[in-house]
Amino acid sequence: MRIIEIKPLGDTAIVIYFGEKISEKIHREIRQFMVGLNNTRVKGIIEWVPSYTSLAIYYRPEEISYHTLVDKVKGIYTTSKDNEPYQPIVYEIPVYYGGETGPDLASIAQYCEISQKEVIALHSNKEYLIYMLGFIPGFPYLGGLPSMLSVPRLEHPRRSVPAGSVGIGGNQTGIYPSEVPSGWRILGITPLKLFAIENSPPALVAPGNYIKFIPINFEEYKTIKQWVDRKEYKVKTYIRGEQHENH
């Protein structure tokens, strides 16, 4: 494991830097460290928030000093490589591609010089790592978009896109949990709700796991949306690397 860098963040938090480049290797190190952090239960730590290459830890200075916390963190990091590896799950996210709710599918295909069917096949034939949630509640930052599907953002962003919209912006893809402005190119929509404050937890997906998009037709979209609205739909998942599914 690489040498970490620890810096203060104000007087009630620290940031641990695991590297500079976004990669699954660094992400796995952060996940392993978080397992150790959770198992150690250091008194005075309030919460921790991961990002692409770092982790912020918020603490109560009256319960644990900065220097004591840094020493604890270094010890946890040293032993975290011995923790049981995190076993991620894959969320199957149904997506209706194209149509009025996927207005940029044709332009994406034209830019990439492939057919719309090929765009859908490429986009849905991946397991995308969820690096973190942010920007808006429940928005997953995903890694793994095929380079062939990297397209520039819109020259003029839309004032709003519907909740559930699936888009591509540069070399990233993601799902909008709520209606927001967007400069990404929208190629489809999911009937699932990625964030609902009344749920526990509120976010449908969690960092460290993966998302796989499942193409559906419009009739399937309407049916699943009805199930979701009635709270009768449970997202399908499977353990990454295994073939069976839990329904």
PDB file of C-alpha atoms in Angstrom:
ATOM      1  CA  MET A   1       0.000   0.000   0.000  1.00  0.00           C
ATOM      2  CA  ARG A   2       1.197   3.517  -0.807  1.00  0.00           C
ATOM      3  CA  ILE A   3       2.169   6.171   1.736  1.00  0.00           C
ATOM      4  CA  ILE A   4      -0.758   8.375   2.677  1.00  0.00           C
ATOM      5  CA  GLU A   5      -0.725  12.117   3.260  1.00  0.00           C
ATOM      6  CA  ILE A   6      -2.775  13.613   6.097  1.00  0.00           C
ATOM      7  CA  LYS A   7      -3.720  17.291   6.325  1.00  0.00           C
ATOM      8  CA  PRO A   8      -6.032  19.283   8.610  1.00  0.00           C
ATOM      9  CA  LEU A   9      -9.350  20.511   7.218  1.00  0.00           C
ATOM     10  CA  GLY A  10     -10.250  23.411   9.466  1.00  0.00           C
ATOM     11  CA  ASP A  11     -10.149  22.571  13.172  1.00  0.00           C
ATOM     12  CA  THR A  12     -12.682  19.723  13.214  1.00  0.00           C
ATOM     13  CA  ALA A  13     -11.644  17.517  10.297  1.00  0.00           C
ATOM     14  CA  ILE A  14      -8.709  15.935   8.517  1.00  0.00           C
ATOM     15  CA  VAL A  15      -8.236  14.771   4.938  1.00  0.00           C
ATOM     16  CA  ILE A  16      -6.341  11.593   4.071  1.00  0.00           C
ATOM     17  CA  TYR A  17      -4.904  11.552   0.546  1.00  0.00           C
ATOM     18  CA  PHE A  18      -4.400   8.077  -0.938  1.00  0.00           C
ATOM     19  CA  GLY A  19      -3.068   9.201  -4.321  1.00  0.00           C
ATOM     20  CA  GLU A  20      -3.618  11.632  -7.168  1.00  0.00           C
ATOM     21  CA  LYS A  21      -5.135   9.572  -9.996  1.00  0.00           C
ATOM     22  CA  ILE A  22      -8.662   8.204 -10.086  1.00  0.00           C
ATOM     23  CA  SER A  23      -8.392   4.415 -10.168  1.00  0.00           C
ATOM     24  CA  GLU A  24     -10.105   1.318  -8.855  1.00  0.00           C
ATOM     25  CA  LYS A  25      -6.902   0.400  -7.004  1.00  0.00           C
ATOM     26  CA  ILE A  26      -6.955   3.595  -4.934  1.00  0.00           C
ATOM     27  CA  HIS A  27     -10.691   3.203  -4.424  1.00  0.00           C
ATOM     28  CA  ARG A  28     -10.138  -0.307  -3.018  1.00  0.00           C
ATOM     29  CA  GLU A  29      -7.529   1.091  -0.615  1.00  0.00           C
ATOM     30  CA  ILE A  30     -10.033   3.668   0.607  1.00  0.00           C
ATOM     31  CA  ARG A  31     -12.687   0.971   1.042  1.00  0.00           C
ATOM     32  CA  GLN A  32     -10.270  -1.251   2.985  1.00  0.00           C
ATOM     33  CA  PHE A  33      -9.341   1.681   5.201  1.00  0.00           C
ATOM     34  CA  MET A  34     -13.007   2.461   5.836  1.00  0.00           C
ATOM     35  CA  VAL A  35     -13.562  -1.130   6.989  1.00  0.00           C
ATOM     36  CA  GLY A  36     -10.751  -0.700   9.504  1.00  0.00           C
ATOM     37  CA  LEU A  37     -12.093   2.687  10.569  1.00  0.00           C
ATOM     38  CA  ASN A  38     -15.536   1.211  11.142  1.00  0.00           C
ATOM     39  CA  ASN A  39     -14.149  -1.758  13.095  1.00  0.00           C
ATOM     40  CA  THR A  40     -11.914   0.395  15.322  1.00  0.00           C
ATOM     41  CA  ARG A  41     -14.671   2.776  16.447  1.00  0.00           C
ATOM     42  CA  VAL A  42     -12.350   5.612  17.472  1.00  0.00           C
ATOM     43  CA  LYS A  43     -13.984   7.782  20.132  1.00  0.00           C
ATOM     44  CA  GLY A  44     -14.473  11.357  18.944  1.00  0.00           C
ATOM     45  CA  ILE A  45     -14.920  10.591  15.231  1.00  0.00           C
ATOM     46  CA  ILE A  46     -18.282  11.837  13.969  1.00  0.00           C
ATOM     47  CA  GLU A  47     -18.281  10.594  10.371  1.00  0.00           C
ATOM     48  CA  TRP A  48     -16.124  10.086   7.292  1.00  0.00           C
ATOM     49  CA  VAL A  49     -16.745  11.032   3.669  1.00  0.00           C
ATOM     50  CA  PRO A  50     -14.893   9.364   0.763  1.00  0.00           C
ATOM     51  CA  SER A  51     -14.073  10.996  -2.561  1.00  0.00           C
ATOM     52  CA  TYR A  52     -12.211   9.757  -5.654  1.00  0.00           C
ATOM     53  CA  THR A  53      -8.742   9.766  -4.064  1.00  0.00           C
ATOM     54  CA  SER A  54      -9.192  10.970  -0.479  1.00  0.00           C
ATOM     55  CA  LEU A  55     -11.226  10.573   2.684  1.00  0.00           C
ATOM     56  CA  ALA A  56     -12.353  13.323   5.064  1.00  0.00           C
ATOM     57  CA  ILE A  57     -12.798  12.473   8.739  1.00  0.00           C
ATOM     58  CA  TYR A  58     -14.841  14.806  10.947  1.00  0.00           C
ATOM     59  CA  TYR A  59     -14.183  14.684  14.680  1.00  0.00           C
ATOM     60  CA  ARG A  60     -14.825  16.378  18.041  1.00  0.00           C
ATOM     61  CA  PRO A  61     -11.603  18.117  19.205  1.00  0.00           C
ATOM     62  CA  GLU A  62     -12.814  18.032  22.805  1.00  0.00           C
ATOM     63  CA  GLU A  63     -12.829  14.215  22.660  1.00  0.00           C
ATOM     64  CA  ILE A  64      -9.758  13.504  20.531  1.00  0.00           C
ATOM     65  CA  SER A  65      -6.870  15.784  19.585  1.00  0.00           C
ATOM     66  CA  TYR A  66      -5.597  16.299  16.065  1.00  0.00           C
ATOM     67  CA  HIS A  67      -2.275  14.556  16.765  1.00  0.00           C
ATOM     68  CA  THR A  68      -3.939  11.593  18.499  1.00  0.00           C
ATOM     69  CA  LEU A  69      -6.335  11.207  15.594  1.00  0.00           C
ATOM     70  CA  VAL A  70      -3.480  11.282  13.075  1.00  0.00           C
ATOM     71  CA  ASP A  71      -1.654   8.557  15.032  1.00  0.00           C
ATOM     72  CA  LYS A  72      -4.847   6.453  15.131  1.00  0.00           C
ATOM     73  CA  VAL A  73      -5.353   6.907  11.387  1.00  0.00           C
ATOM     74  CA  LYS A  74      -1.791   5.835  10.598  1.00  0.00           C
ATOM     75  CA  GLY A  75      -2.235   2.711  12.707  1.00  0.00           C
ATOM     76  CA  ILE A  76      -5.535   1.819  11.055  1.00  0.00           C
ATOM     77  CA  TYR A  77      -4.033   2.364   7.609  1.00  0.00           C
ATOM     78  CA  THR A  78      -1.067   0.103   8.403  1.00  0.00           C
ATOM     79  CA  THR A  79      -3.337  -2.798   9.404  1.00  0.00           C
ATOM     80  CA  SER A  80      -6.157  -2.166   6.907  1.00  0.00           C
ATOM     81  CA  LYS A  81      -4.500  -4.360   4.260  1.00  0.00           C
ATOM     82  CA  ASP A  82      -5.259  -7.336   6.522  1.00  0.00           C
ATOM     83  CA  ASN A  83      -8.994  -6.619   6.625  1.00  0.00           C
ATOM     84  CA  GLU A  84     -11.441  -8.862   4.832  1.00  0.00           C
ATOM     85  CA  PRO A  85     -11.799  -7.450   1.296  1.00  0.00           C
ATOM     86  CA  TYR A  86     -15.065  -5.668   0.661  1.00  0.00           C
ATOM     87  CA  GLN A  87     -17.368  -7.830  -1.481  1.00  0.00           C
ATOM     88  CA  PRO A  88     -19.273  -5.447  -3.752  1.00  0.00           C
ATOM     89  CA  ILE A  89     -22.739  -5.983  -5.123  1.00  0.00           C
ATOM     90  CA  VAL A  90     -24.004  -4.959  -8.553  1.00  0.00           C
ATOM     91  CA  TYR A  91     -27.293  -3.068  -8.830  1.00  0.00           C
ATOM     92  CA  GLU A  92     -29.273  -3.794 -11.988  1.00  0.00           C
ATOM     93  CA  ILE A  93     -30.726  -0.462 -13.114  1.00  0.00           C
ATOM     94  CA  PRO A  94     -33.390  -0.807 -15.856  1.00  0.00           C
ATOM     95  CA  VAL A  95     -33.145   1.909 -18.514  1.00  0.00           C
ATOM     96  CA  TYR A  96     -35.453   2.851 -21.362  1.00  0.00           C
ATOM     97  CA  TYR A  97     -33.083   4.160 -24.028  1.00  0.00           C
ATOM     98  CA  GLY A  98     -34.071   6.712 -26.656  1.00  0.00           C
ATOM     99  CA  GLY A  99     -37.516   8.171 -27.246  1.00  0.00           C
ATOM    100  CA  GLU A 100     -38.559  11.504 -25.768  1.00  0.00           C
ATOM    101  CA  THR A 101     -36.753  10.667 -22.508  1.00  0.00           C
ATOM    102  CA  GLY A 102     -33.495   9.847 -24.337  1.00  0.00           C
ATOM    103  CA  PRO A 103     -33.301  12.849 -26.702  1.00  0.00           C
ATOM    104  CA  ASP A 104     -29.536  12.663 -27.303  1.00  0.00           C
ATOM    105  CA  LEU A 105     -29.214   8.987 -28.187  1.00  0.00           C
ATOM    106  CA  ALA A 106     -29.149   9.769 -31.918  1.00  0.00           C
ATOM    107  CA  SER A 107     -26.556  12.542 -31.576  1.00  0.00           C
ATOM    108  CA  ILE A 108     -24.344  10.309 -29.408  1.00  0.00           C
ATOM    109  CA  ALA A 109     -24.496   7.591 -32.072  1.00  0.00           C
ATOM    110  CA  GLN A 110     -23.698  10.119 -34.793  1.00  0.00           C
ATOM    111  CA  TYR A 111     -20.745  11.562 -32.864  1.00  0.00           C
ATOM    112  CA  CYS A 112     -19.348   8.092 -32.107  1.00  0.00           C
ATOM    113  CA  GLU A 113     -20.016   6.953 -35.694  1.00  0.00           C
ATOM    114  CA  ILE A 114     -21.906   3.851 -34.581  1.00  0.00           C
ATOM    115  CA  SER A 115     -25.572   2.847 -34.553  1.00  0.00           C
ATOM    116  CA  GLN A 116     -27.973   3.644 -31.733  1.00  0.00           C
ATOM    117  CA  LYS A 117     -28.196  -0.079 -30.957  1.00  0.00           C
ATOM    118  CA  GLU A 118     -24.420  -0.205 -30.621  1.00  0.00           C
ATOM    119  CA  VAL A 119     -24.489   2.777 -28.232  1.00  0.00           C
ATOM    120  CA  ILE A 120     -27.040   0.959 -26.053  1.00  0.00           C
ATOM    121  CA  ALA A 121     -25.075  -2.288 -26.189  1.00  0.00           C
ATOM    122  CA  LEU A 122     -21.806  -0.590 -25.227  1.00  0.00           C
ATOM    123  CA  HIS A 123     -23.405   1.460 -22.455  1.00  0.00           C
ATOM    124  CA  SER A 124     -25.222  -1.497 -20.911  1.00  0.00           C
ATOM    125  CA  ASN A 125     -22.411  -4.035 -21.245  1.00  0.00           C
ATOM    126  CA  LYS A 126     -20.400  -2.730 -18.280  1.00  0.00           C
ATOM    127  CA  GLU A 127     -20.354  -2.879 -14.501  1.00  0.00           C
ATOM    128  CA  TYR A 128     -19.713   0.714 -13.415  1.00  0.00           C
ATOM    129  CA  LEU A 129     -17.943   1.324 -10.113  1.00  0.00           C
ATOM    130  CA  ILE A 130     -19.727   3.798  -7.823  1.00  0.00           C
ATOM    131  CA  TYR A 131     -16.855   5.926  -6.555  1.00  0.00           C
ATOM    132  CA  MET A 132     -19.009   8.220  -4.424  1.00  0.00           C
ATOM    133  CA  LEU A 133     -22.347  10.008  -4.134  1.00  0.00           C
ATOM    134  CA  GLY A 134     -22.619  13.774  -4.396  1.00  0.00           C
ATOM    135  CA  PHE A 135     -23.441  16.886  -6.431  1.00  0.00           C
ATOM    136  CA  ILE A 136     -27.100  16.325  -5.543  1.00  0.00           C
ATOM    137  CA  PRO A 137     -28.406  13.731  -3.032  1.00  0.00           C
ATOM    138  CA  GLY A 138     -28.068  10.214  -4.424  1.00  0.00           C
ATOM    139  CA  PHE A 139     -26.125  11.121  -7.596  1.00  0.00           C
ATOM    140  CA  PRO A 140     -23.614   8.317  -8.288  1.00  0.00           C
ATOM    141  CA  TYR A 141     -20.169   9.184  -9.668  1.00  0.00           C
ATOM    142  CA  LEU A 142     -19.450   6.206 -11.918  1.00  0.00           C
ATOM    143  CA  GLY A 143     -16.228   4.923 -13.424  1.00  0.00           C
ATOM    144  CA  GLY A 144     -15.788   2.631 -16.390  1.00  0.00           C
ATOM    145  CA  LEU A 145     -17.510   4.312 -19.335  1.00  0.00           C
ATOM    146  CA  PRO A 146     -16.162   2.788 -22.590  1.00  0.00           C
ATOM    147  CA  SER A 147     -13.846   5.328 -24.220  1.00  0.00           C
ATOM    148  CA  MET A 148     -15.758   4.973 -27.487  1.00  0.00           C
ATOM    149  CA  LEU A 149     -18.784   6.581 -25.797  1.00  0.00           C
ATOM    150  CA  SER A 150     -16.950   9.652 -24.529  1.00  0.00           C
ATOM    151  CA  VAL A 151     -18.831  12.644 -25.962  1.00  0.00           C
ATOM    152  CA  PRO A 152     -18.614  16.393 -25.281  1.00  0.00           C
ATOM    153  CA  ARG A 153     -21.197  18.071 -23.101  1.00  0.00           C
ATOM    154  CA  LEU A 154     -23.958  20.111 -24.708  1.00  0.00           C
ATOM    155  CA  GLU A 155     -22.961  23.562 -25.910  1.00  0.00           C
ATOM    156  CA  HIS A 156     -26.111  24.948 -24.289  1.00  0.00           C
ATOM    157  CA  PRO A 157     -27.167  23.051 -21.119  1.00  0.00           C
ATOM    158  CA  ARG A 158     -30.810  22.205 -20.629  1.00  0.00           C
ATOM    159  CA  ARG A 159     -32.650  24.091 -17.922  1.00  0.00           C
ATOM    160  CA  SER A 160     -33.879  20.784 -16.523  1.00  0.00           C
ATOM    161  CA  VAL A 161     -33.871  17.052 -17.165  1.00  0.00           C
ATOM    162  CA  PRO A 162     -36.353  14.636 -15.545  1.00  0.00           C
ATOM    163  CA  ALA A 163     -35.474  12.609 -12.456  1.00  0.00           C
ATOM    164  CA  GLY A 164     -34.061   9.251 -13.511  1.00  0.00           C
ATOM    165  CA  SER A 165     -32.376  10.619 -16.648  1.00  0.00           C
ATOM    166  CA  VAL A 166     -29.264   8.683 -17.662  1.00  0.00           C
ATOM    167  CA  GLY A 167     -26.607  10.763 -19.358  1.00  0.00           C
ATOM    168  CA  ILE A 168     -23.049  10.969 -20.630  1.00  0.00           C
ATOM    169  CA  GLY A 169     -20.777  13.955 -20.109  1.00  0.00           C
ATOM    170  CA  GLY A 170     -17.210  13.659 -21.339  1.00  0.00           C
ATOM    171  CA  ASN A 171     -15.833  10.355 -20.070  1.00  0.00           C
ATOM    172  CA  GLN A 172     -18.466   9.985 -17.343  1.00  0.00           C
ATOM    173  CA  THR A 173     -21.931   8.526 -17.169  1.00  0.00           C
ATOM    174  CA  GLY A 174     -24.487   8.862 -14.414  1.00  0.00           C
ATOM    175  CA  ILE A 175     -28.106   9.031 -13.297  1.00  0.00           C
ATOM    176  CA  TYR A 176     -29.904  12.162 -12.113  1.00  0.00           C
ATOM    177  CA  PRO A 177     -31.911  11.358  -8.948  1.00  0.00           C
ATOM    178  CA  SER A 178     -33.980  14.543  -9.245  1.00  0.00           C
ATOM    179  CA  GLU A 179     -34.982  17.156 -11.813  1.00  0.00           C
ATOM    180  CA  VAL A 180     -32.019  19.505 -12.325  1.00  0.00           C
ATOM    181  CA  PRO A 181     -30.287  21.552 -15.049  1.00  0.00           C
ATOM    182  CA  SER A 182     -27.804  19.504 -17.076  1.00  0.00           C
ATOM    183  CA  GLY A 183     -25.240  19.870 -19.830  1.00  0.00           C
ATOM    184  CA  TRP A 184     -24.876  16.110 -20.220  1.00  0.00           C
ATOM    185  CA  ARG A 185     -26.246  14.231 -23.215  1.00  0.00           C
ATOM    186  CA  ILE A 186     -29.285  12.225 -22.132  1.00  0.00           C
ATOM    187  CA  LEU A 187     -29.626   8.789 -23.712  1.00  0.00           C
ATOM    188  CA  GLY A 188     -32.343   7.237 -21.548  1.00  0.00           C
ATOM    189  CA  ILE A 189     -34.263   7.163 -18.295  1.00  0.00           C
ATOM    190  CA  THR A 190     -34.723   4.724 -15.418  1.00  0.00           C
ATOM    191  CA  PRO A 191     -38.057   4.277 -13.638  1.00  0.00           C
ATOM    192  CA  LEU A 192     -36.250   3.753 -10.322  1.00  0.00           C
ATOM    193  CA  LYS A 193     -35.944   6.423  -7.635  1.00  0.00           C
ATOM    194  CA  LEU A 194     -32.310   6.865  -6.666  1.00  0.00           C
ATOM    195  CA  PHE A 195     -33.077   9.006  -3.645  1.00  0.00           C
ATOM    196  CA  ALA A 196     -36.089   9.167  -1.328  1.00  0.00           C
ATOM    197  CA  ILE A 197     -35.728  10.904   2.036  1.00  0.00           C
ATOM    198  CA  GLU A 198     -38.342   8.635   3.620  1.00  0.00           C
ATOM    199  CA  ASN A 199     -36.340   5.486   2.864  1.00  0.00           C
ATOM    200  CA  SER A 200     -33.632   4.028   5.075  1.00  0.00           C
ATOM    201  CA  PRO A 201     -31.071   4.547   3.707  1.00  0.00           C
ATOM    202  CA  PRO A 202     -32.386   7.382   1.491  1.00  0.00           C
ATOM    203  CA  ALA A 203     -30.009   6.554  -1.396  1.00  0.00           C
ATOM    204  CA  LEU A 204     -30.781   3.498  -3.508  1.00  0.00           C
ATOM    205  CA  VAL A 205     -27.111   2.727  -4.239  1.00  0.00           C
ATOM    206  CA  ALA A 206     -23.937   2.942  -2.151  1.00  0.00           C
ATOM    207  CA  PRO A 207     -20.296   3.758  -2.983  1.00  0.00           C
ATOM    208  CA  GLY A 208     -17.963   0.797  -3.441  1.00  0.00           C
ATOM    209  CA  ASN A 209     -20.615  -1.173  -5.294  1.00  0.00           C
ATOM    210  CA  TYR A 210     -21.388  -1.284  -9.012  1.00  0.00           C
ATOM    211  CA  ILE A 211     -24.205  -0.416 -11.406  1.00  0.00           C
ATOM    212  CA  LYS A 212     -25.189  -2.351 -14.522  1.00  0.00           C
ATOM    213  CA  PHE A 213     -27.720  -0.795 -16.876  1.00  0.00           C
ATOM    214  CA  ILE A 214     -30.401  -3.162 -18.195  1.00  0.00           C
ATOM    215  CA  PRO A 215     -32.155  -2.076 -21.431  1.00  0.00           C
ATOM    216  CA  ILE A 216     -35.954  -2.237 -21.264  1.00  0.00           C
ATOM    217  CA  ASN A 217     -38.722  -1.216 -23.656  1.00  0.00           C
ATOM    218  CA  PHE A 218     -41.279   1.525 -22.999  1.00  0.00           C
ATOM    219  CA  GLU A 219     -43.994  -0.866 -21.795  1.00  0.00           C
ATOM    220  CA  GLU A 220     -41.557  -2.363 -19.272  1.00  0.00           C
ATOM    221  CA  TYR A 221     -40.596   1.146 -18.204  1.00  0.00           C
ATOM    222  CA  LYS A 222     -44.230   2.061 -17.489  1.00  0.00           C
ATOM    223  CA  THR A 223     -44.859  -1.178 -15.606  1.00  0.00           C
ATOM    224  CA  ILE A 224     -41.777  -0.858 -13.409  1.00  0.00           C
ATOM    225  CA  LYS A 225     -42.565   2.799 -12.717  1.00  0.00           C
ATOM    226  CA  GLN A 226     -46.007   1.779 -11.458  1.00  0.00           C
ATOM    227  CA  TRP A 227     -44.402  -0.797  -9.163  1.00  0.00           C
ATOM    228  CA  VAL A 228     -41.940   1.805  -7.910  1.00  0.00           C
ATOM    229  CA  ASP A 229     -44.707   4.333  -7.243  1.00  0.00           C
ATOM    230  CA  ARG A 230     -46.565   1.669  -5.236  1.00  0.00           C
ATOM    231  CA  LYS A 231     -43.313   0.746  -3.435  1.00  0.00           C
ATOM    232  CA  GLU A 232     -43.630  -2.796  -4.788  1.00  0.00           C
ATOM    233  CA  TYR A 233     -40.373  -2.929  -6.731  1.00  0.00           C
ATOM    234  CA  LYS A 234     -37.096  -4.173  -5.293  1.00  0.00           C
ATOM    235  CA  VAL A 235     -33.951  -3.482  -7.261  1.00  0.00           C
ATOM    236  CA  LYS A 236     -32.242  -6.643  -8.462  1.00  0.00           C
ATOM    237  CA  THR A 237     -28.674  -7.204  -7.294  1.00  0.00           C
ATOM    238  CA  TYR A 238     -25.965  -9.821  -7.479  1.00  0.00           C
ATOM    239  CA  ILE A 239     -22.553 -10.242  -5.909  1.00  0.00           C
ATOM    240  CA  ARG A 240     -19.879  -9.094  -8.325  1.00  0.00           C
ATOM    241  CA  GLY A 241     -18.089 -12.067  -9.827  1.00  0.00           C
ATOM    242  CA  GLU A 242     -20.970 -14.436  -9.132  1.00  0.00           C
ATOM    243  CA  GLN A 243     -23.701 -15.415 -11.537  1.00  0.00           C
ATOM    244  CA  HIS A 244     -26.732 -15.775  -9.308  1.00  0.00           C
ATOM    245  CA  GLU A 245     -29.101 -12.921  -8.551  1.00  0.00           C
ATOM    246  CA  ASN A 246     -31.029 -11.944  -5.454  1.00  0.00           C
ATOM    247  CA  HIS A 247     -34.513 -10.796  -6.323  1.00  0.00           C
TER     248      HIS A 247
END
